[in-house]
Amino acid sequence: MALRSARTSKRADGGSRAPAGQQPHTRGRGAPAGPGDLPEPVSGAWLLRGKTGRLTAYAHTGDSLLWWTETAVGGPRWTGPGRLGLPSRGTVLSMAATQTTEGYVHLVALRRRPAPEGGTAPIDFVHAVQYQTGRALRDWQSIGSPYRDHAKAARMGAPSALTDAKGSLHVYVRNAEGRVSYRQQSPKGRFENWESARVEGVPVTGQVHTALRDDGVIEVYGPAAGRVLHWRRPTHDAAFARVEDEEPGAALQPGSLSSERTGPGRLTCYWRDGATTRVRAWRPGADPADLGGPGSGPLSVLRTPVDGVDCVILAGQGKDGRPALAAYPTEDEAAGLTWVPSGEPCRGTPALALDGEGRVALAAIGADGSLRVTRQKPEQGLALEAWATVGTL
């Protein structure tokens, strides 16, 4: 399947208008951006298709969640960014998104609040949910942290968010002791207590990654020294079970784990090698496969047919900071793949999704904080249109 790069950017009409009742973030003429002013993509999938078929992109600044939404299925016009600031003058340390099968989008942020005089800054997790595409989110609500001790809370990692087969939210995080702490909603929507999974002397060293298989089983992965730790939860209320015979030996670039469903009850995991930054693909029972594509950060992964062939499409940030795209037949890493750079340098990981017309869409946050989008052309292969700037701050 031929990949062809999108070329120069163009401006999409109406891309900077805010939805009714919302105003885009602006700064004074000529004022430089302060620390945290420019958006970063939230972790996990940040380009999501709602029940109406419209796409929404999610990012965060140092103190707020931002989102842009298509005005019609397939674009090209977008509204936004909408903005939801953290309460209590909070600072975003990291943020993650996940979506239910009903289309609800849950956002979880690790928040630092102002420190009391002579004290340590309190750190907790806050949660917000968007029930309808393009509509305002419910206000942030604190879901606490595993610690009363703020110094310990400050050593937690970035959250990973997941919604299970019942639509309940789960939040997983590497805790101060190198274990995995988690909190989840009951099927009725009430949050249960924080709990921890043991690591048996091998501490988790980086961001935890979680994924839901098509059979409802929850898989949890945590990078450790020279290996990837693996837990499994067969049901919502089951205990964590360590799957030591399915733990590959690998040194990972921090925060680079991602995955995709590639078969019945089966996931393929992706990460970047800690030494070479090249992409690795792995399934239990096989050694990690080298897919090339050196760069930084996790991969966005999308499984979809291309020219009638079941394919996995990968997007990441290349060594030059630009989005890079590759595709290969699902679970056939031996077939090889070619990484094609596209567009201009971006902030964080670019995002992949199928739009409401079934086209592959690729989004990125530009170096200037704008949202940029390109889509698959209506022709053979995976050729992309020119990038369009659809939202600015």
Short mmCIF file of C-alpha atoms in Angstrom, two decimals:
data_model
loop_
_atom_site.label_atom_id
_atom_site.label_comp_id
_atom_site.label_asym_id
_atom_site.label_seq_id
_atom_site.Cartn_x
_atom_site.Cartn_y
_atom_site.Cartn_z
CA MET A 1 0.00 0.00 0.00
CA ALA A 2 1.60 3.22 -1.15
CA LEU A 3 2.02 6.05 1.31
CA ARG A 4 2.29 9.59 0.07
CA SER A 5 3.00 12.62 2.20
CA ALA A 6 0.62 15.53 2.57
CA ARG A 7 2.15 18.75 1.37
CA THR A 8 1.82 22.33 2.48
CA SER A 9 -0.72 23.58 4.98
CA LYS A 10 -3.75 25.65 4.11
CA ARG A 11 -6.19 27.54 6.26
CA ALA A 12 -9.64 25.96 6.72
CA ASP A 13 -12.45 28.51 6.72
CA GLY A 14 -14.04 29.18 10.07
CA GLY A 15 -11.44 27.20 12.00
CA SER A 16 -10.97 29.74 14.77
CA ARG A 17 -14.58 30.38 15.71
CA ALA A 18 -15.65 29.24 19.17
CA PRO A 19 -18.89 27.39 19.88
CA ALA A 20 -21.78 29.42 21.23
CA GLY A 21 -21.06 30.50 24.77
CA GLN A 22 -17.33 29.76 24.48
CA GLN A 23 -14.47 32.03 23.58
CA PRO A 24 -11.11 31.02 22.15
CA HIS A 25 -8.07 31.71 24.27
CA THR A 26 -6.32 34.90 23.21
CA ARG A 27 -3.26 36.83 24.29
CA GLY A 28 -2.41 40.48 23.84
CA ARG A 29 -1.06 41.53 20.47
CA GLY A 30 2.61 40.56 20.26
CA ALA A 31 2.63 39.00 23.76
CA PRO A 32 4.87 35.91 23.91
CA ALA A 33 3.40 32.61 25.05
CA GLY A 34 4.13 31.89 28.69
CA PRO A 35 5.12 28.45 30.04
CA GLY A 36 2.30 25.99 29.52
CA ASP A 37 0.30 28.35 27.25
CA LEU A 38 0.76 26.26 24.09
CA PRO A 39 -1.35 23.10 23.86
CA GLU A 40 0.00 19.58 24.16
CA PRO A 41 -2.07 16.58 23.04
CA VAL A 42 -3.62 14.60 25.87
CA SER A 43 -2.21 11.09 26.20
CA GLY A 44 -4.03 8.14 24.73
CA ALA A 45 -6.38 8.64 21.80
CA TRP A 46 -6.94 12.40 21.44
CA LEU A 47 -8.79 12.51 18.08
CA LEU A 48 -12.15 10.86 18.75
CA ARG A 49 -15.31 10.32 16.71
CA GLY A 50 -18.59 10.86 18.52
CA LYS A 51 -22.01 9.29 18.00
CA THR A 52 -22.86 11.99 15.44
CA GLY A 53 -19.85 10.97 13.32
CA ARG A 54 -18.03 14.25 13.99
CA LEU A 55 -14.42 14.31 15.17
CA THR A 56 -13.19 16.13 18.28
CA ALA A 57 -9.53 16.80 19.10
CA TYR A 58 -8.42 17.18 22.73
CA ALA A 59 -5.33 18.94 24.09
CA HIS A 60 -4.29 20.71 27.27
CA THR A 61 -2.34 23.77 28.32
CA GLY A 62 -0.74 24.35 31.71
CA ASP A 63 -4.10 25.01 33.34
CA SER A 64 -6.89 23.94 30.98
CA LEU A 65 -8.41 21.34 28.71
CA LEU A 66 -8.99 22.46 25.09
CA TRP A 67 -11.11 20.86 22.39
CA TRP A 68 -11.96 21.48 18.73
CA THR A 69 -14.95 19.88 16.97
CA GLU A 70 -16.01 19.41 13.35
CA THR A 71 -19.14 21.37 12.48
CA ALA A 72 -20.27 18.64 10.08
CA VAL A 73 -19.37 15.01 9.42
CA GLY A 74 -16.17 14.87 7.38
CA GLY A 75 -15.29 18.55 7.93
CA PRO A 76 -13.65 20.71 6.77
CA ARG A 77 -14.91 23.39 9.20
CA TRP A 78 -14.21 23.16 12.93
CA THR A 79 -15.23 25.16 15.99
CA GLY A 80 -13.05 25.89 18.99
CA PRO A 81 -11.08 25.69 20.94
CA GLY A 82 -13.49 25.27 23.83
CA ARG A 83 -11.78 25.59 27.19
CA LEU A 84 -12.31 24.06 30.63
CA GLY A 85 -9.88 25.40 33.22
CA LEU A 86 -8.77 23.39 36.22
CA PRO A 87 -10.30 24.46 39.54
CA SER A 88 -8.35 26.01 42.44
CA ARG A 89 -5.74 27.59 40.13
CA GLY A 90 -4.52 24.08 39.42
CA THR A 91 -1.64 23.18 37.13
CA VAL A 92 -1.90 20.29 34.67
CA LEU A 93 0.98 17.86 35.15
CA SER A 94 -0.45 15.37 32.64
CA MET A 95 -3.82 14.49 31.12
CA ALA A 96 -5.36 11.40 29.51
CA ALA A 97 -8.55 10.68 27.53
CA THR A 98 -10.69 7.64 26.89
CA GLN A 99 -14.07 7.04 25.19
CA THR A 100 -16.95 4.67 25.93
CA THR A 101 -18.87 2.71 23.31
CA GLU A 102 -21.73 5.20 23.88
CA GLY A 103 -19.41 8.00 22.80
CA TYR A 104 -18.88 9.59 26.22
CA VAL A 105 -15.37 11.05 26.56
CA HIS A 106 -13.67 10.93 29.96
CA LEU A 107 -10.71 13.18 30.75
CA VAL A 108 -8.41 12.58 33.72
CA ALA A 109 -5.78 15.12 34.76
CA LEU A 110 -2.99 14.91 37.32
CA ARG A 111 -3.30 18.28 39.05
CA ARG A 112 -0.97 20.28 41.28
CA ARG A 113 -2.64 22.89 43.47
CA PRO A 114 -0.91 25.94 44.95
CA ALA A 115 1.19 25.09 48.00
CA PRO A 116 0.15 26.49 51.36
CA GLU A 117 2.69 28.82 52.91
CA GLY A 118 5.68 26.76 53.98
CA GLY A 119 4.03 23.55 52.80
CA THR A 120 4.09 21.04 49.92
CA ALA A 121 1.85 21.50 46.90
CA PRO A 122 -1.15 19.11 47.06
CA ILE A 123 -1.40 16.77 44.07
CA ASP A 124 -4.50 14.82 43.05
CA PHE A 125 -6.43 13.53 40.05
CA VAL A 126 -9.45 15.32 38.62
CA HIS A 127 -12.06 13.95 36.24
CA ALA A 128 -14.40 15.54 33.69
CA VAL A 129 -16.75 13.97 31.15
CA GLN A 130 -18.26 15.12 27.85
CA TYR A 131 -21.55 13.38 27.06
CA GLN A 132 -22.22 14.89 23.63
CA THR A 133 -19.91 15.82 20.78
CA GLY A 134 -19.18 19.53 20.67
CA ARG A 135 -21.04 20.28 23.90
CA ALA A 136 -19.56 21.64 27.12
CA LEU A 137 -17.99 19.20 29.56
CA ARG A 138 -19.16 18.59 33.10
CA ASP A 139 -17.00 20.45 35.64
CA TRP A 140 -13.86 18.85 36.99
CA GLN A 141 -14.31 16.68 40.09
CA SER A 142 -11.45 15.48 42.29
CA ILE A 143 -11.00 11.72 42.55
CA GLY A 144 -8.14 12.09 45.04
CA SER A 145 -4.89 10.16 44.95
CA PRO A 146 -3.50 6.99 46.56
CA TYR A 147 -1.64 9.18 49.11
CA ARG A 148 -2.35 11.59 51.92
CA ASP A 149 1.38 12.39 51.89
CA HIS A 150 1.85 15.12 49.23
CA ALA A 151 5.56 14.34 48.87
CA LYS A 152 4.71 10.76 47.86
CA ALA A 153 1.94 11.95 45.56
CA ALA A 154 4.49 14.15 43.77
CA ARG A 155 6.39 10.99 42.72
CA MET A 156 3.45 9.45 40.87
CA GLY A 157 3.57 8.97 37.12
CA ALA A 158 1.19 10.16 34.41
CA PRO A 159 -2.26 8.54 34.41
CA SER A 160 -3.58 6.01 31.94
CA ALA A 161 -7.36 6.06 31.48
CA LEU A 162 -9.56 3.23 30.20
CA THR A 163 -13.30 2.55 29.96
CA ASP A 164 -14.34 -1.06 30.34
CA ALA A 165 -17.06 -3.09 28.61
CA LYS A 166 -19.66 -1.68 31.02
CA GLY A 167 -18.63 1.92 30.29
CA SER A 168 -16.98 2.41 33.70
CA LEU A 169 -13.84 4.54 33.95
CA HIS A 170 -10.56 3.09 35.25
CA VAL A 171 -7.51 5.21 36.16
CA TYR A 172 -4.09 3.52 36.45
CA VAL A 173 -0.83 5.12 37.54
CA ARG A 174 2.70 4.18 38.61
CA ASN A 175 2.83 5.08 42.27
CA ALA A 176 5.67 6.34 44.48
CA GLU A 177 6.78 2.78 45.33
CA GLY A 178 6.96 1.63 41.71
CA ARG A 179 3.71 -0.33 41.95
CA VAL A 180 0.50 0.17 39.99
CA SER A 181 -2.27 2.06 41.77
CA TYR A 182 -5.75 2.22 40.31
CA ARG A 183 -9.21 3.57 40.98
CA GLN A 184 -12.34 2.66 39.07
CA GLN A 185 -16.02 3.38 38.83
CA SER A 186 -18.58 0.82 39.81
CA PRO A 187 -21.15 -0.09 37.13
CA LYS A 188 -23.45 2.47 38.82
CA GLY A 189 -20.87 5.24 38.29
CA ARG A 190 -19.59 5.65 41.83
CA PHE A 191 -15.81 5.66 42.32
CA GLU A 192 -14.41 2.84 44.43
CA ASN A 193 -11.36 3.17 46.70
CA TRP A 194 -7.80 3.39 45.43
CA GLU A 195 -6.06 0.01 45.30
CA SER A 196 -2.59 -1.22 44.34
CA ALA A 197 -1.23 -4.18 42.40
CA ARG A 198 1.95 -5.78 43.69
CA VAL A 199 5.08 -5.81 41.54
CA GLU A 200 7.02 -8.50 43.46
CA GLY A 201 10.29 -6.61 43.77
CA VAL A 202 10.54 -5.36 40.17
CA PRO A 203 9.47 -1.71 40.26
CA VAL A 204 7.63 -0.05 37.41
CA THR A 205 9.84 2.73 36.08
CA GLY A 206 7.63 4.60 33.59
CA GLN A 207 4.09 5.40 32.53
CA VAL A 208 1.65 2.50 32.76
CA HIS A 209 -0.32 1.56 29.63
CA THR A 210 -3.76 -0.08 29.77
CA ALA A 211 -5.93 -1.53 27.02
CA LEU A 212 -9.26 -3.31 26.66
CA ARG A 213 -9.40 -6.41 24.48
CA ASP A 214 -12.42 -7.11 22.30
CA ASP A 215 -13.51 -9.83 24.77
CA GLY A 216 -13.61 -7.33 27.65
CA VAL A 217 -10.35 -8.42 29.29
CA ILE A 218 -8.22 -5.57 30.67
CA GLU A 219 -4.48 -5.70 29.94
CA VAL A 220 -2.05 -3.60 31.98
CA TYR A 221 1.58 -3.03 31.00
CA GLY A 222 4.34 -1.32 32.94
CA PRO A 223 7.94 -0.69 31.84
CA ALA A 224 10.60 -1.93 34.23
CA ALA A 225 14.38 -2.42 34.12
CA GLY A 226 14.98 -4.34 30.89
CA ARG A 227 11.47 -5.77 30.59
CA VAL A 228 7.77 -4.99 30.24
CA LEU A 229 5.66 -6.12 33.19
CA HIS A 230 2.23 -7.50 32.32
CA TRP A 231 -0.99 -7.89 34.34
CA ARG A 232 -4.40 -9.11 33.28
CA ARG A 233 -7.91 -8.57 34.67
CA PRO A 234 -10.51 -10.91 33.13
CA THR A 235 -13.46 -8.89 34.49
CA HIS A 236 -14.21 -5.49 35.99
CA ASP A 237 -14.13 -6.81 39.58
CA ALA A 238 -11.31 -9.38 39.19
CA ALA A 239 -7.95 -9.03 40.90
CA PHE A 240 -4.80 -8.26 38.94
CA ALA A 241 -3.00 -11.40 37.80
CA ARG A 242 0.66 -11.15 36.81
CA VAL A 243 1.35 -12.81 33.45
CA GLU A 244 5.09 -13.39 33.80
CA ASP A 245 5.34 -15.80 30.88
CA GLU A 246 4.11 -12.98 28.61
CA GLU A 247 6.67 -10.34 29.61
CA PRO A 248 9.11 -9.43 26.83
CA GLY A 249 12.65 -8.37 27.53
CA ALA A 250 13.00 -4.78 26.35
CA ALA A 251 14.36 -1.40 27.40
CA LEU A 252 11.73 1.21 26.56
CA GLN A 253 11.84 4.91 25.85
CA PRO A 254 9.81 6.37 28.75
CA GLY A 255 6.14 6.94 28.01
CA SER A 256 6.19 5.23 24.61
CA LEU A 257 3.85 2.26 25.15
CA SER A 258 0.69 1.94 23.03
CA SER A 259 -1.39 -0.93 21.62
CA GLU A 260 -4.12 -1.94 19.20
CA ARG A 261 -6.57 -4.85 18.91
CA THR A 262 -5.23 -6.95 16.05
CA GLY A 263 -7.12 -10.24 16.47
CA PRO A 264 -9.80 -11.98 18.55
CA GLY A 265 -8.77 -11.57 22.20
CA ARG A 266 -5.39 -10.30 21.02
CA LEU A 267 -3.44 -7.04 21.26
CA THR A 268 -0.25 -5.92 19.58
CA CYS A 269 1.89 -3.63 21.74
CA TYR A 270 4.14 -0.92 20.35
CA TRP A 271 6.95 1.05 21.96
CA ARG A 272 10.20 2.80 21.16
CA ASP A 273 13.51 1.17 21.97
CA GLY A 274 15.25 3.06 24.77
CA ALA A 275 18.61 3.11 22.97
CA THR A 276 17.71 3.52 19.29
CA THR A 277 14.19 5.11 19.56
CA ARG A 278 13.11 2.71 16.78
CA VAL A 279 9.59 1.28 16.94
CA ARG A 280 9.05 -2.25 18.25
CA ALA A 281 5.91 -4.38 17.84
CA TRP A 282 5.18 -7.31 20.14
CA ARG A 283 2.57 -10.01 20.80
CA PRO A 284 2.83 -12.78 23.38
CA GLY A 285 4.69 -15.80 22.06
CA ALA A 286 7.03 -13.84 19.77
CA ASP A 287 10.07 -11.62 20.10
CA PRO A 288 9.60 -7.87 19.58
CA ALA A 289 9.81 -6.97 15.88
CA ASP A 290 11.82 -3.96 14.70
CA LEU A 291 9.66 -1.58 12.62
CA GLY A 292 12.21 1.22 12.20
CA GLY A 293 10.91 4.79 12.33
CA PRO A 294 13.18 6.34 14.99
CA GLY A 295 11.66 9.30 16.80
CA SER A 296 10.11 10.19 20.14
CA GLY A 297 6.98 9.44 22.15
CA PRO A 298 4.24 6.84 21.77
CA LEU A 299 2.59 5.80 18.51
CA SER A 300 -0.99 6.44 17.47
CA VAL A 301 -2.34 3.18 16.04
CA LEU A 302 -5.35 2.60 13.81
CA ARG A 303 -6.53 -0.70 12.34
CA THR A 304 -8.54 -0.30 9.13
CA PRO A 305 -8.67 -1.75 5.58
CA VAL A 306 -6.51 -0.07 2.94
CA ASP A 307 -7.26 -1.15 -0.63
CA GLY A 308 -9.20 -4.08 0.81
CA VAL A 309 -6.28 -5.27 2.97
CA ASP A 310 -6.65 -5.39 6.77
CA CYS A 311 -3.90 -2.99 7.88
CA VAL A 312 -2.37 -1.33 10.91
CA ILE A 313 -1.52 2.35 10.42
CA LEU A 314 1.06 3.92 12.71
CA ALA A 315 1.73 7.62 13.30
CA GLY A 316 4.43 9.12 15.47
CA GLN A 317 6.77 12.04 15.86
CA GLY A 318 9.89 11.51 13.78
CA LYS A 319 13.46 12.50 14.60
CA ASP A 320 12.95 15.83 12.85
CA GLY A 321 9.82 16.56 14.93
CA ARG A 322 7.44 16.07 11.97
CA PRO A 323 4.59 13.56 11.91
CA ALA A 324 5.66 10.26 10.35
CA LEU A 325 3.22 7.68 8.98
CA ALA A 326 3.57 3.98 8.12
CA ALA A 327 1.24 1.07 7.35
CA TYR A 328 1.51 -2.72 7.03
CA PRO A 329 -0.81 -5.77 6.87
CA THR A 330 -2.17 -6.54 10.33
CA GLU A 331 0.07 -8.87 12.36
CA ASP A 332 2.44 -9.29 9.39
CA GLU A 333 5.40 -7.28 10.62
CA ALA A 334 7.68 -9.33 8.34
CA ALA A 335 6.03 -7.67 5.33
CA GLY A 336 7.99 -4.52 6.11
CA LEU A 337 6.87 -0.92 6.07
CA THR A 338 8.06 2.52 5.02
CA TRP A 339 7.90 5.62 7.23
CA VAL A 340 6.82 8.76 5.38
CA PRO A 341 7.25 12.20 7.01
CA SER A 342 4.41 14.66 6.54
CA GLY A 343 3.66 18.27 7.34
CA GLU A 344 5.55 20.50 9.75
CA PRO A 345 7.08 19.84 13.19
CA CYS A 346 4.45 19.12 15.83
CA ARG A 347 4.04 19.09 19.60
CA GLY A 348 3.70 15.58 20.97
CA THR A 349 2.23 12.58 19.22
CA PRO A 350 0.02 13.04 16.13
CA ALA A 351 -3.37 11.31 16.28
CA LEU A 352 -5.15 8.89 13.92
CA ALA A 353 -8.89 8.26 13.56
CA LEU A 354 -11.48 7.30 10.99
CA ASP A 355 -13.76 10.23 10.24
CA GLY A 356 -17.52 9.95 9.75
CA GLU A 357 -17.02 9.25 6.03
CA GLY A 358 -14.63 6.37 6.70
CA ARG A 359 -11.48 8.27 5.70
CA VAL A 360 -8.26 8.09 7.67
CA ALA A 361 -7.71 11.41 9.45
CA LEU A 362 -4.36 12.49 10.88
CA ALA A 363 -4.17 15.41 13.32
CA ALA A 364 -1.27 17.21 14.97
CA ILE A 365 -0.72 20.18 17.27
CA GLY A 366 1.63 22.54 15.47
CA ALA A 367 4.66 24.19 17.03
CA ASP A 368 2.56 27.37 17.28
CA GLY A 369 -0.23 25.57 19.15
CA SER A 370 -2.64 25.35 16.20
CA LEU A 371 -4.61 22.22 15.34
CA ARG A 372 -3.71 20.79 11.93
CA VAL A 373 -5.53 18.02 10.09
CA THR A 374 -5.06 16.01 6.91
CA ARG A 375 -7.23 13.23 5.50
CA GLN A 376 -7.01 10.31 3.12
CA LYS A 377 -7.62 11.11 -0.53
CA PRO A 378 -10.35 9.18 -2.41
CA GLU A 379 -7.87 7.10 -4.37
CA GLN A 380 -5.82 3.93 -4.03
CA GLY A 381 -3.23 3.66 -1.30
CA LEU A 382 -2.95 5.98 1.66
CA ALA A 383 -2.30 9.30 -0.04
CA LEU A 384 -3.08 12.32 2.14
CA GLU A 385 -4.52 15.73 1.30
CA ALA A 386 -2.66 18.94 2.09
CA TRP A 387 -2.60 19.77 5.78
CA ALA A 388 -5.21 22.31 6.89
CA THR A 389 -4.86 24.57 9.92
CA VAL A 390 -8.31 24.37 11.49
CA GLY A 391 -7.92 26.05 14.86
CA THR A 392 -5.58 28.58 16.44
CA LEU A 393 -5.23 30.13 19.86
#
